[in-house]
Coordinates of C-alpha atoms and ligand atoms in Angstrom, one line a residue:
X180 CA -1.4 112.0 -58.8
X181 CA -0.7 111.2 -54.8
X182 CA -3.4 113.5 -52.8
X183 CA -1.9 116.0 -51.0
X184 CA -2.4 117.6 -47.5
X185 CA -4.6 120.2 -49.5
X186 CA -6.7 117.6 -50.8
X187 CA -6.9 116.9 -47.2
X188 CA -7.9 119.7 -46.3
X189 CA -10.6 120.1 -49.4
X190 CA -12.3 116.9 -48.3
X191 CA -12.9 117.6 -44.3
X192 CA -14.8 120.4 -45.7
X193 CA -17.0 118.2 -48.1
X194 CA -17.3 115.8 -45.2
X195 CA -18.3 118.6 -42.9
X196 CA -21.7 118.2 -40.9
X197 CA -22.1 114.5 -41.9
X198 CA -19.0 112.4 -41.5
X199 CA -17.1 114.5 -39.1
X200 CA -16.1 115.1 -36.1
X201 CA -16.3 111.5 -34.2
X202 CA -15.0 111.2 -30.2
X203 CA -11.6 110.8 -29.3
X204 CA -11.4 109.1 -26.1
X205 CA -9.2 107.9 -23.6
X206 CA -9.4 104.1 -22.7
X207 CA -8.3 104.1 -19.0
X208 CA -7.6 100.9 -19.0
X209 CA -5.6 100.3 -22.5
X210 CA -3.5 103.8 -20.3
X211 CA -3.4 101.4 -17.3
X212 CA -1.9 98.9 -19.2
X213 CA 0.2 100.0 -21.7
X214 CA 1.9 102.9 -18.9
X215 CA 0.7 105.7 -21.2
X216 CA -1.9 107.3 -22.5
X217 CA -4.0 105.3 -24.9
X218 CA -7.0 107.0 -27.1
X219 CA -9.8 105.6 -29.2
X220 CA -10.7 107.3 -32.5
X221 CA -14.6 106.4 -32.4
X222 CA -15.1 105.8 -36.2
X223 CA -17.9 103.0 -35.0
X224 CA -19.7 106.1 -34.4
X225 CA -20.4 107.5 -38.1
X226 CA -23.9 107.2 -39.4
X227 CA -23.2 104.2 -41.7
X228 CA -20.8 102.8 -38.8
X229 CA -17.3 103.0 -40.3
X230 CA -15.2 105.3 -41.2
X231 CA -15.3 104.8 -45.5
X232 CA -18.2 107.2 -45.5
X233 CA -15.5 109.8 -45.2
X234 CA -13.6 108.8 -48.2
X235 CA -16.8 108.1 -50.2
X236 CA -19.1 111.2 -49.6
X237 CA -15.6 113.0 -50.7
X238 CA -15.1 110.4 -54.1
X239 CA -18.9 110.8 -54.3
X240 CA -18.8 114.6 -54.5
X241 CA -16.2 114.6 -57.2
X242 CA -18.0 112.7 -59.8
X243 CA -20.1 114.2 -62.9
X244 CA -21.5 112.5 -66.0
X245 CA -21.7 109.4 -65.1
X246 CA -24.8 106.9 -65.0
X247 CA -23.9 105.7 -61.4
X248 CA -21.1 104.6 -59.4
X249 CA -20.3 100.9 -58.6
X250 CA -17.4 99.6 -56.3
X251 CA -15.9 96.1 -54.9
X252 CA -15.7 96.4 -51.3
X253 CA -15.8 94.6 -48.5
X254 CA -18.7 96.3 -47.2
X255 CA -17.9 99.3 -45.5
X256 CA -16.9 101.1 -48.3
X257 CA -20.2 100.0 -50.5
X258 CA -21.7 101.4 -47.5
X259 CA -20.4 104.5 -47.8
X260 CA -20.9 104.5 -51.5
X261 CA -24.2 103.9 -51.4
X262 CA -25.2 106.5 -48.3
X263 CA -23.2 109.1 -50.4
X264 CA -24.8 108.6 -53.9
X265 CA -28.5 108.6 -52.1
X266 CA -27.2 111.9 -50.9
X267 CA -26.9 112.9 -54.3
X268 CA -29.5 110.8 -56.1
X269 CA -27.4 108.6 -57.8
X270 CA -27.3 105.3 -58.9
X271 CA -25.5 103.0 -57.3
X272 CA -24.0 99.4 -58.0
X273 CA -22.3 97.3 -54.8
X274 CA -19.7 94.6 -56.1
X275 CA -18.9 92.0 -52.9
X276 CA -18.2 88.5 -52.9
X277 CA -19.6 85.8 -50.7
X278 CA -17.0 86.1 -47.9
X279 CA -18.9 89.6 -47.2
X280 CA -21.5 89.1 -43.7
X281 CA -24.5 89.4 -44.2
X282 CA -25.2 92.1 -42.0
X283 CA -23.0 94.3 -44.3
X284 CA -24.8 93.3 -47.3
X285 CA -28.2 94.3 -45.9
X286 CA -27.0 97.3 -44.7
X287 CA -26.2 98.7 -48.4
X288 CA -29.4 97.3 -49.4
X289 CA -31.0 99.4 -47.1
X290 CA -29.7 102.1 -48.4
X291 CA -31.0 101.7 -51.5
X292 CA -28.3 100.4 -53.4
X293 CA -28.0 97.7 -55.7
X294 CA -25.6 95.1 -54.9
X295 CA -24.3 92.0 -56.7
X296 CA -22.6 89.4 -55.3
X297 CA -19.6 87.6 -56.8
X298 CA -17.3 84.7 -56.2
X299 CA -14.9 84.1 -53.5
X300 CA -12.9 87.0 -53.2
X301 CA -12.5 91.0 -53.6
X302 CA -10.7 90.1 -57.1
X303 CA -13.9 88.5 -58.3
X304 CA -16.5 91.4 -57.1
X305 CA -13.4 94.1 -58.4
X306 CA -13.8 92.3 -61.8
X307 CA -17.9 92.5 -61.8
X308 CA -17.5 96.5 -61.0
X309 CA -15.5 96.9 -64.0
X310 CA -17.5 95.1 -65.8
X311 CA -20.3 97.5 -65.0
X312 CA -18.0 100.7 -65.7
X313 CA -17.6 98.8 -69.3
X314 CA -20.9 98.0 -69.5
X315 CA -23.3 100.8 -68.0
X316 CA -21.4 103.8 -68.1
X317 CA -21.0 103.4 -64.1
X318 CA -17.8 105.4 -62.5
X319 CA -16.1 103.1 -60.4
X320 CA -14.9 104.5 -56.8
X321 CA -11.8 102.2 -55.4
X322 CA -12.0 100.9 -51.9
X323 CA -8.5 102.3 -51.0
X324 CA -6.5 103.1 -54.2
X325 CA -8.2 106.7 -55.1
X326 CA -6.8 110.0 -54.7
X327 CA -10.6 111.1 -53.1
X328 CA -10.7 108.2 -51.0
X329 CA -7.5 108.7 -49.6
X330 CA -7.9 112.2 -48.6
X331 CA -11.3 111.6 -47.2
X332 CA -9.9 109.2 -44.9
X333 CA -7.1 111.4 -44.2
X334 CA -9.0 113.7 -42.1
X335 CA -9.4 111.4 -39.6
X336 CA -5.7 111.9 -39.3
X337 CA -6.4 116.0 -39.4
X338 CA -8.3 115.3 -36.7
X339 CA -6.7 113.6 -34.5
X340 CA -3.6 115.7 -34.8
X341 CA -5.3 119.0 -34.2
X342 CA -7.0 117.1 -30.8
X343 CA -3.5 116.1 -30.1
X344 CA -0.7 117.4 -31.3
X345 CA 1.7 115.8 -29.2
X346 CA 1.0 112.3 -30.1
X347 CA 3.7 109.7 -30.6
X348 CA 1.9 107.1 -31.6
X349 CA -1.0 105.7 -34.6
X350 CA -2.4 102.5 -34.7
X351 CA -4.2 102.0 -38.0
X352 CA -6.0 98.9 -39.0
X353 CA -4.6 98.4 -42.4
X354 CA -5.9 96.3 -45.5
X355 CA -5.8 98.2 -49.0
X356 CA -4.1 101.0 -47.2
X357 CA -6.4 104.2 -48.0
X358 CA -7.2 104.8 -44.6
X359 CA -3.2 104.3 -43.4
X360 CA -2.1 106.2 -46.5
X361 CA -4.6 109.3 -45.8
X362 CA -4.0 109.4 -41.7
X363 CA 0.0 108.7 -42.1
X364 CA 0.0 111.8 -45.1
X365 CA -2.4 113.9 -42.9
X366 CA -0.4 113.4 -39.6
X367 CA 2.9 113.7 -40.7
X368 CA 2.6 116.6 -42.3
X369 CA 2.0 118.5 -39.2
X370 CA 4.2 116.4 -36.9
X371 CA 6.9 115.0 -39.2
X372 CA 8.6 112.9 -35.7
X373 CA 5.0 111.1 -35.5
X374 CA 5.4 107.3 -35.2
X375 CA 2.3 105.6 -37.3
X376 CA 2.1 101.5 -37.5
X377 CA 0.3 99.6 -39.8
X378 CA -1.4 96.4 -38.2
X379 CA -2.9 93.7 -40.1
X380 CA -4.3 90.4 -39.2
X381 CA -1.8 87.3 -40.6
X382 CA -4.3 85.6 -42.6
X383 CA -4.3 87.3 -45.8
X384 CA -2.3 90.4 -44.5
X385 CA -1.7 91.6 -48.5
X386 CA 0.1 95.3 -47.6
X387 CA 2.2 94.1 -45.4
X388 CA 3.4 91.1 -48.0
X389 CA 3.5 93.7 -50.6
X390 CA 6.0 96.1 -48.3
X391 CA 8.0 92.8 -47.9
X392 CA 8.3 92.1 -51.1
X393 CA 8.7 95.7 -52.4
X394 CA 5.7 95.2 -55.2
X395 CA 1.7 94.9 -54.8
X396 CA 1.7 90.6 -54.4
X397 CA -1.0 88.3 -54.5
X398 CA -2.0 86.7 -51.4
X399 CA -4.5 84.0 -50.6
X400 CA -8.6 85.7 -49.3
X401 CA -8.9 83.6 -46.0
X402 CA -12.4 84.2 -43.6
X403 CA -11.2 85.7 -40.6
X404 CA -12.5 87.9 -37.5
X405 CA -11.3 91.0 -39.0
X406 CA -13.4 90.6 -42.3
X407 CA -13.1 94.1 -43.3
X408 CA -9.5 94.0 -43.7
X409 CA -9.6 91.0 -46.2
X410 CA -8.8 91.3 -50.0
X411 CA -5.8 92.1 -52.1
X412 CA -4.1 95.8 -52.7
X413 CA -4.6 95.4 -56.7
X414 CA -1.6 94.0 -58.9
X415 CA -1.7 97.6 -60.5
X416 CA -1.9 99.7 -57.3
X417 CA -0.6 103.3 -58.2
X418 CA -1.4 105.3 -54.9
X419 CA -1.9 103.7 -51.8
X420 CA 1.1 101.1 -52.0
X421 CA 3.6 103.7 -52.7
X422 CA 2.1 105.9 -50.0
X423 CA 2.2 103.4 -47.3
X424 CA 5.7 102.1 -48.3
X425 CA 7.2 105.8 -47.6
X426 CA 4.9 106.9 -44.7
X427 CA 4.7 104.2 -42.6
X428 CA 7.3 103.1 -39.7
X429 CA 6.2 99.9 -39.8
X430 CA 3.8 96.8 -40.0
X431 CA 2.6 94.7 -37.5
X432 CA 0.8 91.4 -37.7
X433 CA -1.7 89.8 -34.9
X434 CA -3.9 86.4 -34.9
X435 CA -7.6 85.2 -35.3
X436 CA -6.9 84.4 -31.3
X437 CA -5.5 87.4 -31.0
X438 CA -8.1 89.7 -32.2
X439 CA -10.6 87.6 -30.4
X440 CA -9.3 88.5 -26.7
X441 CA -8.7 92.1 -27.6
X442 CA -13.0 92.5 -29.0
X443 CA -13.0 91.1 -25.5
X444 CA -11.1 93.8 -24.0
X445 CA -12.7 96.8 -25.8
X446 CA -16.1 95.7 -24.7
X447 CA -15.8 94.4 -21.4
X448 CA -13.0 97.5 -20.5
X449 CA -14.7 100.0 -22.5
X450 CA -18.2 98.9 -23.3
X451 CA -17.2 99.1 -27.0
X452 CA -18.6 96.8 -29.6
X453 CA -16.4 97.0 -32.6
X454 CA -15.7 94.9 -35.8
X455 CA -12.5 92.6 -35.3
X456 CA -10.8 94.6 -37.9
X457 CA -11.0 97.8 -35.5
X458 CA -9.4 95.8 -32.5
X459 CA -6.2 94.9 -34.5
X460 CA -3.9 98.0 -33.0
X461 CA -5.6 96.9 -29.5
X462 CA -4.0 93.6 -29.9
X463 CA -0.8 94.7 -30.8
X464 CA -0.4 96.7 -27.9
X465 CA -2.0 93.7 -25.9
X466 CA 0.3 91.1 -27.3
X467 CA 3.5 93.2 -26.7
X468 CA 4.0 93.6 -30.5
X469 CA 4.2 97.2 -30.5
X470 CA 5.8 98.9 -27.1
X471 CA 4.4 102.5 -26.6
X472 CA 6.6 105.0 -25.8
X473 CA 4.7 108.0 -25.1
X474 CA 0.7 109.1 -25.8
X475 CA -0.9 106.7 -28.6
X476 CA -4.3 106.4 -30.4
X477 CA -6.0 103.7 -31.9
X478 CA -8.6 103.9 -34.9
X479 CA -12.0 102.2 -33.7
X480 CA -13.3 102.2 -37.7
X481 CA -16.5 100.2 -37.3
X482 CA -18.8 98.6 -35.8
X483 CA -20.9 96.3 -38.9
X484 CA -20.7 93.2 -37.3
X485 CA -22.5 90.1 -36.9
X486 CA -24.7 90.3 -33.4
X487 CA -24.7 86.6 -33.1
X488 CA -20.8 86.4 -33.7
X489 CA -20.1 89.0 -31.4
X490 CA -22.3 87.6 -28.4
X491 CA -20.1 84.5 -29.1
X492 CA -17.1 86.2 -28.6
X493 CA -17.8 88.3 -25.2
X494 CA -19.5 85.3 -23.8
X495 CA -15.9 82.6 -24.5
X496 CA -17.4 80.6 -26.6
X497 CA -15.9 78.9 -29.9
X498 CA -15.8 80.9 -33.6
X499 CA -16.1 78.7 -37.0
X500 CA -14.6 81.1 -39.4
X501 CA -14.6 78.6 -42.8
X502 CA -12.6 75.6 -42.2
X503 CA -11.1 76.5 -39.1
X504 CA -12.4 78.0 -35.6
X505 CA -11.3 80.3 -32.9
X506 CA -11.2 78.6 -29.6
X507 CA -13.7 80.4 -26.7
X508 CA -12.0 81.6 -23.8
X509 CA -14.2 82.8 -21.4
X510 CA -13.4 86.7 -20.9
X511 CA -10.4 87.1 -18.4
X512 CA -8.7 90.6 -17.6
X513 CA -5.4 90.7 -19.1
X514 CA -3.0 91.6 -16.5
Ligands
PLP208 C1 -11.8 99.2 -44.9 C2 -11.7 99.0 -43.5 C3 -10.4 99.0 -42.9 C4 -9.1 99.1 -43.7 O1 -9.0 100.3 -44.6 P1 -8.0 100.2 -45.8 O2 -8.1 101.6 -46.4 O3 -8.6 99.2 -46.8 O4 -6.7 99.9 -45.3 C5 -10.3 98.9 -41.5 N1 -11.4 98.7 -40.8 C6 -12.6 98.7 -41.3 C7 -13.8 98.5 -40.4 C8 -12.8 98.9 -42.7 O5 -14.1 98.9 -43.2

């Protein structure tokens, strides 16, 4: 059932031409910093903006018979789903709930997708998609917990690796845990001494309580800066839990404050606007909670963010995210 590095391999070349192939660049001053080299996987770059269209032109590929697909997502992934199934002509059905920017949700609308919005949280718009695969013969494509979606994502690990061989390091922004489960199975494969971290943010980090706790847990939906990592990893999770319990070293957890400084940092260092979920391995390395130890890389995986937030952000000023807001701090250099 767990994808394999073949699958890996099968699914860079569905992706080929169209979802491949993004920079990987060195961030002088993350190097500077950190006292070694530091590179960016540019995932912002793909055409829909994140890296899900990866795992969703490869799900997308592998479905027949079906009326449609349909998903829960946080946005990216519907994204994806619904850029891969125009590819194809199918129909497609995007399940998100109302803690999902709006910028996200006009972006899948764009593409042509339907989309239908539902309740508070990714349990509410998972329960609306299955209704649909009930209902309207629709094949349902999970976010993070599907042997195609891993894989997809996993080539971003291929690539790296074959760029880099002698990496020590991954950062990977991690939420359901496809895109850690496909890049840690991917990358340690061909270097089995490869250090790779799972970072979260600590409101709502659901993976990293489920590792703690040695099941898939509940944990409460909470608006943050890294919106894209928000939502639970499914009480009956049968892939990408048990894949990031035996392939990652570890899990790291930053703040709203945190993540805050380090969007700072990317764009004011590196000219980089990026999603807060992108920065988490940024502020990790900023925050002294992972020490680097020898050349390290960092997943950039998208840039579908709110304009107006973001101005807010590289100008200082304050953040409501629900009930509670980030303080402004005008931008200073860390040292
Ligand atoms: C989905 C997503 C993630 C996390 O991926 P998972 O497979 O759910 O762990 C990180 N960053 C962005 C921008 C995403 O859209």
């Amino acid at each position: 059932m767990q994808p394999t590095l073949a699958d890996i391999l099968a699914a860079a070349k569905v992706i080929r031409g169209v979802a491949d192939a993004t920079p990987l660049v060195p961030s002088s001053f993350m190097s500077d910093l950190a006292g070694s080299e530091f590179l960016l996987k540019l995932e912002n770059m793909q055409p829909i903006g994140a890296f899900k269209l990866r795992g969703a032109l490869n799900a997308v590929a592998a479905v027949d018979q079906a009326a449609g697909v349909t998903c829960c997502s946080t946005g990216n992934h519907g994204r994806g789903v619904a850029y891969a199934a125009r590819e194809r002509g199918l129909r497609a059905v995007i399940c998100m709930s109302e803690l999902v920017p709006r910028v996200k949700v006009e972006g899948i609308r764009a593409l042509g997708a339907e989309v239908c919005i539902a309740g508070r949280s990714q349990d509410d718009a998972l329960a609306e998609s299955q209704r649909l695969v009930a209902e309207e013969g629709l094949f349902e494509i999970s976010p993070f917990d599907d042997p195609m979606v891993i894989a997809g994502q996993g080539t971003i690990g291929l690539e790296i690796l074959a760029a880099r061989p002698d990496l020590h390091t991954l950062l990977v922004p991690l939420s359901g845990g496809g895109l850690a489960a496909g890049v840690a199975l991917a990358a340690k494969s061909i270097n089995p001494g490869i250090r790779v971290v799972g970072i979260s943010m600590d409101r709502g980090a659901a993976m990293h309580e489920s590792l703690r706790a040695g099941h898939p847990v509940e944990v409460e939906e909470l608006p943050s800066l890294a919106d894209s990592l928000g939502g639970g990893i499914g009480m009956q999770n049968r892939l990408s839990f048990p894949m990031c319990r035996d392939l990652l070293d570890e899990t790291v957890l930053v703040t709203e404050e945190e993540i805050y400084r380090a969007m700072q940092v990317l764009y004011h260092e590196d000219r980089i606007v990026a999603e807060g979920a992108c920065v988490v391995g940024l502020a990790a390395v900023l925050e002294g909670r992972v020490t680097l130890e020898g050349p390290t890389a960092t997943i950039v995986t998208g840039r579908n963010l709110d304009m107006e937030m973001f101005t807010r952000i590289v100008t200082g000023q304050d953040v409501r995210l629900g009930d509670v807001t980030v303080p402004g701090r005008p931008y200073a250099r860390p040292a």
